[in-house]
Short mmCIF file of C-alpha atoms in Angstrom, two decimals:
data_model
loop_
_atom_site.label_atom_id
_atom_site.label_comp_id
_atom_site.label_asym_id
_atom_site.label_seq_id
_atom_site.Cartn_x
_atom_site.Cartn_y
_atom_site.Cartn_z
CA MET A 848 176.07 -78.25 51.34
CA VAL A 849 172.52 -76.93 51.50
CA THR A 850 172.67 -73.79 53.59
CA VAL A 851 170.03 -71.19 54.24
CA SER A 852 171.50 -67.74 53.65
CA GLY A 853 169.00 -65.18 54.81
CA ASN A 854 166.32 -67.72 53.87
CA THR A 855 168.06 -68.45 50.52
CA VAL A 856 169.00 -72.01 49.56
CA TYR A 857 172.53 -72.39 48.27
CA ILE A 858 173.19 -75.72 46.60
CA SER A 859 176.14 -78.02 47.00
CA ILE A 860 176.70 -81.17 49.06
CA LEU A 861 175.78 -81.19 52.74
CA TYR A 862 177.36 -83.51 55.29
CA MET A 863 175.38 -83.52 58.49
CA ASP A 864 175.85 -86.14 61.17
CA ASN A 865 178.16 -87.90 58.67
CA THR A 866 175.26 -88.30 56.22
CA LYS A 867 175.44 -87.19 52.61
CA LEU A 868 172.32 -85.42 51.42
CA ALA A 869 171.31 -85.10 47.79
CA THR A 870 171.27 -81.69 46.14
CA LYS A 871 168.11 -79.88 45.08
CA PRO A 872 167.29 -77.29 42.42
CA HIS A 873 167.92 -73.69 43.34
CA TYR A 874 165.17 -71.05 43.42
CA LEU A 875 167.22 -68.14 42.13
CA ILE A 876 164.23 -65.85 41.59
CA LEU A 877 163.22 -66.15 45.24
CA ASP A 878 166.71 -64.90 46.13
CA GLY A 879 166.16 -61.87 43.95
CA LEU A 880 162.72 -61.19 45.40
CA ARG A 881 164.09 -61.19 48.89
CA GLY A 882 166.64 -58.62 47.79
CA VAL A 883 163.90 -56.47 46.25
CA ALA A 884 161.96 -56.59 49.52
CA ALA A 885 165.07 -55.72 51.56
CA ILE A 886 165.76 -52.66 49.37
CA ILE A 887 162.17 -51.46 49.79
CA VAL A 888 162.50 -51.88 53.57
CA VAL A 889 165.45 -49.49 53.52
CA PHE A 890 163.45 -46.92 51.55
CA PHE A 891 160.55 -47.38 53.98
CA HIS A 892 162.78 -46.60 56.94
CA LEU A 893 164.20 -43.55 55.14
CA THR A 894 160.78 -42.05 54.41
CA GLU A 895 159.20 -43.00 57.74
CA PRO A 896 160.69 -40.13 59.83
CA LEU A 897 159.42 -37.62 57.25
CA ALA A 898 155.80 -38.74 57.59
CA THR A 899 153.42 -37.00 59.98
CA GLY A 900 151.84 -40.31 61.00
CA HIS A 901 150.92 -43.77 59.82
CA LEU A 902 148.71 -42.43 57.01
CA ASP A 903 151.11 -40.54 54.77
CA ASN A 904 154.40 -42.41 54.50
CA VAL A 905 155.55 -42.40 50.87
CA VAL A 906 156.49 -46.10 51.15
CA ASN A 907 153.36 -46.77 53.12
CA HIS A 908 153.28 -50.56 53.38
CA GLY A 909 157.02 -51.21 53.43
CA TYR A 910 156.79 -52.98 56.80
CA LEU A 911 154.86 -55.82 55.10
CA ALA A 912 158.20 -56.92 53.67
CA VAL A 913 158.82 -58.60 57.04
CA ASP A 914 155.72 -60.77 56.53
CA PHE A 915 157.01 -61.60 53.05
CA PHE A 916 160.37 -62.60 54.57
CA PHE A 917 158.60 -64.95 56.98
CA LEU A 918 156.71 -66.58 54.11
CA LEU A 919 159.90 -67.02 52.09
CA SER A 920 161.61 -68.43 55.16
CA GLY A 921 158.91 -71.06 55.71
CA PHE A 922 158.97 -72.02 52.04
CA VAL A 923 162.74 -72.39 51.89
CA ILE A 924 163.01 -74.19 55.24
CA GLY A 925 160.34 -76.68 54.18
CA TYR A 926 161.97 -77.16 50.79
CA ALA A 927 165.46 -77.63 52.21
CA TYR A 928 164.68 -79.80 55.24
CA ASP A 929 161.14 -81.21 55.25
CA ASP A 930 162.02 -84.56 53.69
CA ARG A 931 165.39 -84.95 55.42
CA TRP A 932 164.51 -85.46 59.03
CA ASN A 933 165.50 -89.11 58.82
CA LYS A 934 169.06 -87.87 58.25
CA ILE A 935 169.28 -84.84 60.53
CA THR A 936 168.51 -84.10 64.17
CA ILE A 937 166.82 -81.18 65.87
CA GLY A 938 170.20 -80.13 67.21
CA SER A 939 171.90 -80.20 63.82
CA PHE A 940 169.04 -78.25 62.25
CA LEU A 941 169.18 -75.55 64.92
CA ARG A 942 172.98 -75.40 64.59
CA ARG A 943 172.57 -74.71 60.88
CA ARG A 944 170.09 -71.92 61.61
CA PHE A 945 172.39 -70.48 64.29
CA GLU A 946 175.28 -70.56 61.85
CA ARG A 947 173.25 -68.72 59.21
CA LEU A 948 171.46 -66.13 61.33
CA GLN A 949 173.62 -65.33 64.34
CA PRO A 950 176.80 -63.80 62.86
CA LEU A 951 174.91 -60.84 61.40
CA VAL A 952 172.86 -60.50 64.58
CA VAL A 953 176.12 -59.99 66.47
CA LEU A 954 177.51 -57.61 63.85
CA GLY A 955 174.34 -55.52 63.76
CA MET A 956 174.29 -55.12 67.55
CA THR A 957 178.00 -54.28 67.63
CA LEU A 958 177.69 -51.60 64.95
CA GLY A 959 174.65 -50.21 66.74
CA ALA A 960 176.66 -49.96 69.94
CA ILE A 961 179.57 -48.22 68.19
CA GLY A 962 177.25 -45.57 66.74
CA PHE A 963 174.90 -45.26 69.71
CA TYR A 964 176.28 -42.14 71.41
CA PHE A 965 176.72 -40.35 68.07
CA THR A 966 172.94 -40.39 67.51
CA ASP A 967 172.15 -38.15 70.47
CA SER A 968 169.48 -35.79 69.10
CA THR A 969 166.19 -34.04 69.76
CA ILE A 970 164.32 -37.31 69.21
CA TRP A 971 166.62 -39.21 71.61
CA PRO A 972 167.76 -36.49 74.03
CA LEU A 973 168.71 -38.84 76.86
CA ILE A 974 171.24 -40.96 74.97
CA HIS A 975 174.17 -39.07 76.51
CA THR A 976 172.87 -39.94 79.99
CA VAL A 977 173.09 -43.70 79.40
CA PRO A 978 176.15 -45.15 81.15
CA VAL A 979 178.53 -47.17 79.01
CA TRP A 980 178.13 -50.25 81.19
CA LYS A 981 174.38 -50.30 80.57
CA MET A 982 174.83 -49.92 76.83
CA ILE A 983 177.31 -52.82 76.85
CA ILE A 984 174.88 -55.03 78.77
CA VAL A 985 172.15 -54.23 76.24
CA MET A 986 174.58 -55.11 73.44
CA LEU A 987 175.52 -58.44 75.02
CA ILE A 988 171.86 -59.34 75.52
CA GLY A 989 171.27 -58.33 71.91
CA TYR A 990 173.86 -60.88 70.81
CA THR A 991 171.51 -63.58 72.10
CA ILE A 992 168.49 -61.97 70.31
CA ILE A 993 166.60 -62.24 73.63
CA PRO A 994 164.37 -59.14 74.00
CA ILE A 995 165.21 -56.60 76.69
CA PRO A 996 162.44 -55.39 79.05
CA LEU A 997 161.14 -51.83 78.86
CA SER A 998 163.11 -50.99 82.00
CA MET A 999 166.35 -51.44 80.03
CA ASP A 1000 165.35 -49.30 77.06
CA ILE A 1001 168.31 -46.99 76.35
CA ARG A 1002 166.98 -45.14 73.30
CA GLY A 1003 163.42 -44.24 74.21
CA TRP A 1004 161.55 -46.00 71.42
CA GLN A 1005 160.57 -49.01 73.54
CA GLU A 1006 162.39 -51.36 71.18
CA MET A 1007 163.26 -54.87 72.32
CA HIS A 1008 166.62 -54.31 70.57
CA PRO A 1009 167.46 -50.59 70.84
CA LEU A 1010 170.90 -50.97 69.24
CA ASN A 1011 169.48 -52.50 66.06
CA SER A 1012 165.73 -52.16 65.75
CA VAL A 1013 165.24 -54.89 63.14
CA GLY A 1014 166.41 -57.53 65.59
CA TRP A 1015 162.80 -58.06 66.69
CA SER A 1016 161.97 -59.97 63.49
CA LEU A 1017 164.94 -62.31 64.02
CA PHE A 1018 163.57 -63.09 67.47
CA PHE A 1019 160.33 -64.27 65.90
CA GLU A 1020 162.21 -66.01 63.09
CA TYR A 1021 163.96 -68.12 65.73
CA ILE A 1022 160.63 -68.89 67.41
CA ALA A 1023 159.19 -70.13 64.11
CA ASN A 1024 162.25 -72.28 63.42
CA ILE A 1025 162.13 -73.79 66.90
CA LEU A 1026 158.41 -74.55 66.62
CA TYR A 1027 159.02 -76.17 63.25
CA ALA A 1028 161.91 -78.29 64.53
CA LEU A 1029 160.26 -79.35 67.80
CA GLY A 1030 157.02 -80.66 66.35
CA LEU A 1031 155.00 -78.66 63.84
CA ARG A 1032 157.03 -80.17 60.99
CA LYS A 1033 155.39 -83.50 61.85
CA LEU A 1034 151.90 -82.26 61.00
CA SER A 1035 150.32 -83.87 57.98
CA ASN A 1036 149.40 -81.64 55.08
CA LYS A 1037 145.76 -81.62 56.18
CA ALA A 1038 146.66 -80.76 59.76
CA MET A 1039 149.09 -78.10 58.56
CA ALA A 1040 146.39 -76.66 56.28
CA PHE A 1041 144.03 -76.42 59.28
CA PHE A 1042 146.75 -74.71 61.31
CA VAL A 1043 147.43 -72.26 58.47
CA VAL A 1044 143.72 -71.44 58.10
CA LEU A 1045 143.46 -70.87 61.86
CA THR A 1046 146.48 -68.59 62.00
CA GLY A 1047 145.26 -66.82 58.86
CA ALA A 1048 141.97 -66.07 60.62
CA LEU A 1049 143.89 -64.68 63.60
CA LEU A 1050 145.93 -62.50 61.25
CA LEU A 1051 142.79 -61.23 59.53
CA HIS A 1052 141.20 -60.41 62.88
CA LEU A 1053 144.32 -58.56 64.00
CA ALA A 1054 144.47 -56.55 60.78
CA VAL A 1055 140.85 -55.36 60.70
CA THR A 1056 140.55 -54.66 64.44
CA SER A 1057 143.91 -52.95 64.95
CA PRO A 1058 143.63 -49.42 66.42
CA ASN A 1059 145.83 -48.19 63.57
CA GLY A 1060 144.25 -50.31 60.86
CA ASP A 1061 147.41 -52.26 60.08
CA VAL A 1062 149.55 -55.18 61.25
CA ALA A 1063 152.56 -53.06 62.17
CA GLY A 1064 154.11 -54.03 65.49
CA GLY A 1065 156.08 -56.71 67.25
CA TRP A 1066 159.18 -54.79 68.33
CA THR A 1067 158.33 -54.12 72.00
CA LEU A 1068 158.40 -56.59 74.87
CA ASN A 1069 154.81 -56.23 76.05
CA VAL A 1070 151.63 -58.23 75.63
CA GLU A 1071 150.27 -56.21 72.72
CA HIS A 1072 153.40 -56.38 70.60
CA MET A 1073 154.08 -60.02 71.45
CA ARG A 1074 150.61 -60.86 70.18
CA ILE A 1075 151.22 -58.90 66.98
CA GLY A 1076 154.66 -60.41 66.46
CA ILE A 1077 153.62 -64.04 66.89
CA THR A 1078 150.50 -63.52 64.77
CA ARG A 1079 152.55 -61.96 61.97
CA THR A 1080 155.00 -64.85 62.16
CA LEU A 1081 152.85 -67.96 62.42
CA PHE A 1082 150.68 -67.58 59.35
CA PRO A 1083 153.28 -66.57 56.74
CA PHE A 1084 155.99 -68.95 57.98
CA PHE A 1085 153.78 -72.02 58.07
CA ALA A 1086 151.86 -71.00 54.96
CA GLY A 1087 155.23 -70.92 53.22
CA LEU A 1088 156.02 -74.34 54.65
CA LEU A 1089 152.71 -75.74 53.42
CA LEU A 1090 153.24 -74.14 50.02
CA SER A 1091 156.61 -75.86 49.69
CA ARG A 1092 154.88 -79.19 50.33
CA VAL A 1093 151.86 -79.02 48.08
CA ALA A 1094 152.61 -76.52 45.31
CA LYS A 1095 153.80 -77.61 41.91
CA PRO A 1096 155.21 -74.32 40.61
CA THR A 1097 153.99 -73.28 37.18
CA TYR A 1098 156.34 -71.66 34.72
CA ILE A 1099 155.66 -68.00 33.98
CA LYS A 1100 157.68 -66.01 31.47
CA ASN A 1101 159.72 -63.14 32.96
CA ALA A 1102 158.71 -64.28 36.45
CA PHE A 1103 161.34 -62.20 38.25
CA PHE A 1104 160.14 -58.99 36.61
CA TRP A 1105 156.44 -59.60 37.19
CA CYS A 1106 156.87 -60.89 40.74
CA SER A 1107 159.15 -57.97 41.62
CA LEU A 1108 156.67 -55.52 40.13
CA LEU A 1109 153.76 -57.01 42.08
CA LEU A 1110 155.78 -57.04 45.30
CA ALA A 1111 156.77 -53.40 44.79
CA VAL A 1112 153.16 -52.38 44.10
CA VAL A 1113 152.00 -54.07 47.29
CA LEU A 1114 154.68 -52.45 49.46
CA LEU A 1115 154.44 -48.99 47.87
CA MET A 1116 150.64 -48.85 47.88
CA PRO A 1117 149.34 -45.66 49.56
CA ARG A 1118 147.22 -45.95 52.68
CA ILE A 1119 143.73 -47.28 52.00
CA GLY A 1120 140.56 -46.05 53.69
CA GLY A 1121 142.03 -43.09 55.53
CA GLU A 1122 141.34 -42.27 59.17
CA GLU A 1123 137.61 -42.87 58.77
CA HIS A 1124 137.84 -46.47 57.54
CA LEU A 1125 140.90 -47.99 59.19
CA TRP A 1126 139.56 -51.52 58.73
CA MET A 1127 139.86 -51.16 54.95
CA ASN A 1128 143.62 -50.81 55.18
CA GLY A 1129 143.77 -53.76 57.56
CA LEU A 1130 141.76 -55.83 55.11
CA TYR A 1131 144.17 -54.85 52.32
CA GLU A 1132 147.18 -55.91 54.38
CA ALA A 1133 145.60 -59.22 55.35
CA PHE A 1134 144.76 -59.87 51.69
CA CYS A 1135 148.35 -59.17 50.67
CA ILE A 1136 149.83 -61.47 53.31
CA ILE A 1137 147.30 -64.29 52.96
CA ILE A 1138 146.77 -64.27 49.18
CA VAL A 1139 149.20 -62.07 47.25
CA PHE A 1140 152.47 -63.06 48.92
CA PRO A 1141 151.91 -66.82 48.47
CA VAL A 1142 151.04 -66.15 44.80
CA ILE A 1143 154.30 -64.23 44.35
CA VAL A 1144 156.33 -67.03 45.91
CA TYR A 1145 154.45 -69.65 43.90
CA PHE A 1146 155.19 -67.99 40.57
CA GLY A 1147 158.70 -67.01 41.66
CA ALA A 1148 159.49 -70.63 42.47
CA GLY A 1149 158.28 -71.70 39.05
CA GLY A 1150 160.14 -69.03 37.13
CA VAL A 1151 163.35 -69.46 35.19
CA VAL A 1152 166.11 -66.89 34.73
CA HIS A 1153 167.33 -67.14 31.14
CA LYS A 1154 169.64 -64.14 30.76
CA GLN A 1155 173.04 -64.06 32.42
CA MET A 1156 172.59 -60.48 33.61
CA ALA A 1157 169.28 -61.32 35.31
CA ASN A 1158 170.98 -64.33 36.87
CA LYS A 1159 173.72 -62.13 38.31
CA ILE A 1160 171.18 -59.59 39.58
CA CYS A 1161 169.13 -62.26 41.38
CA LYS A 1162 172.24 -63.74 42.95
CA LEU A 1163 173.57 -60.34 44.03
CA PHE A 1164 170.20 -59.34 45.48
CA GLY A 1165 169.96 -62.64 47.30
CA ASP A 1166 173.49 -62.40 48.70
CA LEU A 1167 172.98 -58.85 49.93
CA SER A 1168 169.44 -59.21 51.25
CA TYR A 1169 170.16 -60.49 54.75
CA PRO A 1170 173.27 -58.33 55.40
CA LEU A 1171 171.38 -55.30 54.11
CA TYR A 1172 168.41 -55.99 56.35
CA MET A 1173 170.53 -56.61 59.44
CA THR A 1174 172.91 -53.65 59.14
CA HIS A 1175 171.00 -50.82 57.42
CA TYR A 1176 169.21 -49.55 60.51
CA VAL A 1177 172.54 -48.72 62.13
CA LEU A 1178 172.86 -45.97 59.50
CA VAL A 1179 169.15 -45.12 59.63
CA TYR A 1180 169.57 -44.11 63.29
CA PHE A 1181 171.97 -41.35 62.14
CA TYR A 1182 169.53 -40.31 59.41
CA VAL A 1183 166.59 -40.17 61.85
CA ALA A 1184 168.68 -38.09 64.24
CA TRP A 1185 169.48 -35.65 61.40
CA VAL A 1186 165.81 -35.35 60.42
CA SER A 1187 164.77 -34.73 64.02
CA ASN A 1188 167.42 -32.03 64.39
CA HIS A 1189 166.07 -30.28 61.27
CA SER A 1190 162.39 -29.96 62.14
CA GLY A 1191 160.12 -29.45 59.16
CA VAL A 1192 162.53 -30.81 56.57
CA THR A 1193 160.70 -31.94 53.42
CA LEU A 1194 161.17 -35.08 51.40
CA TRP A 1195 163.06 -33.21 48.68
CA GLN A 1196 165.28 -31.47 51.20
CA ALA A 1197 166.07 -34.79 52.86
CA LEU A 1198 166.66 -36.59 49.56
CA PRO A 1199 170.47 -36.08 49.39
CA ASN A 1200 170.92 -37.44 52.92
CA ALA A 1201 168.49 -40.24 52.22
CA LEU A 1202 170.36 -41.29 49.07
CA LEU A 1203 173.67 -41.05 50.91
CA THR A 1204 172.29 -43.27 53.68
CA PHE A 1205 170.91 -45.75 51.16
CA THR A 1206 174.23 -45.92 49.30
CA GLY A 1207 176.06 -46.35 52.58
CA ALA A 1208 173.69 -49.17 53.54
CA ILE A 1209 174.42 -51.02 50.29
CA VAL A 1210 178.18 -50.61 50.73
CA LEU A 1211 178.00 -51.65 54.39
CA ALA A 1212 175.95 -54.73 53.45
CA TYR A 1213 178.46 -55.79 50.80
CA VAL A 1214 181.45 -55.25 53.08
CA SER A 1215 179.66 -57.10 55.89
CA LEU A 1216 178.94 -60.01 53.56
CA LYS A 1217 182.44 -60.39 52.12
CA TRP A 1218 184.64 -59.39 55.03
CA TYR A 1219 182.61 -60.73 57.93
CA ASP A 1220 179.55 -62.88 57.26
CA GLU A 1221 180.98 -65.36 54.77
CA PRO A 1222 184.28 -65.88 56.66
CA VAL A 1223 182.55 -66.22 60.03
CA ARG A 1224 180.00 -68.68 58.65
CA ALA A 1225 182.80 -70.76 57.12
CA TRP A 1226 184.58 -70.79 60.49
CA LEU A 1227 181.39 -71.73 62.36
CA ARG A 1228 180.65 -74.45 59.83
CA LYS A 1229 183.93 -76.12 60.70
CA LYS A 1230 183.46 -75.67 64.44
CA LEU A 1231 179.84 -76.84 64.54
CA LYS A 1232 180.18 -79.67 62.02
#
C-alpha cells in the first residue's frame, strides 16, 4: 500500500477501488528531513516565550518549517498520486488523506483538552473561568479541524484551535489537498508553472510588505491571517507538486547530512535587517521558501542512504515527525505557563525545563505513534477500504 504518513511515502502494495497499483521507490531522506524540521519546530516553540519580540528569538526562523512541510507534502502527494488518477477517485484519495491526518488531529485536541485547566497562569488568567461545556464544544469542533471564531476563543491567544495551536497548519493542508483533488491536479506542467510563479509573487509581496517583516501567521480566523495562511500554503504545496513532475533528482553524496545542515541553517538564522529594515528579513524568508526549500527537496530526493545507521535515523525521524508535530504543543502550553509565572527567567534558567519538555515531547510522540496512531490507522484502513 502507498500511504502518506505525515507527508511520507511508505511503500507496499495498495488496493484502492479493487485496483492494484504498482510500487514506487521510497524517498527515505525526505522522511529524515521532515523529522529534522519537526525537531527544530519544537525548539522554536521552547525559545519563543523567552524572546522579547519577533527580533530576538534564538531559533528565529523556526516557523518556516511549516512552509517546508507544505513543500514536502506537495512533492510527496504528486509523486504518490499524480499518475494514478485513472485508478483512484476523488473520494478514495480524500479518504486516504483523512486516514493519515485525522487520527493525530483528534489525539492532539483531546490531549489539549485534558491539560487545558492545568495551564491556568499569568499569561492565560481566564482559563479557570471557561466552563467545561464550552471547552468540550471547542474540542469537538477541533476534531473536525474547522477553525473556531474569535468569539469562542478559550485561551486568549486568538488561535483557531486553542487546544492545540498547530492545528491551523492542518486546516490549510486539507485545503491544499482538496484543491489538488478537485481540479488543480489536472493543470498541465506549463499551467502549473504559471500558477506557481503567480503564487510565488504573492508570497514575495506578503513577505516584504508584512508589518513584522516576515511570513508568520495563519492561526487566527480573520481576514489577515486567512490571507497569510493561504498564501503560505499555495506556493510551497504546488511548487512541490510541480517539482515532483519535472525534476530528475541528481545524486549528491551525503545528501541527508548536507540537506539537514542547510535546513537547520535556514531555520536557525538570526533576524535579518533589524527593526529599521524589516523588508530585508521578509526578502530572506521569501528566498528560502521559493528557492532554498525546493533545492533541499530536490537534492534530498536524489540522495541515497548507504549506512544502516543513517537508514534507521531517517526512518525514525520520518515516523516521529507527524506525531511530534501534532502533540508537542500540548506540553509547550505547560512550559509557556511556567515561563509566564516566572517573569524575567533567562534562557539558561529555563534550559532544564525546556529540555524536560523536549524529552517529554519525543516520548509522547513515540507513544502516540505506536500505541495510537498506527493501530487507529490500521483500523480505519479496514473500515474505509
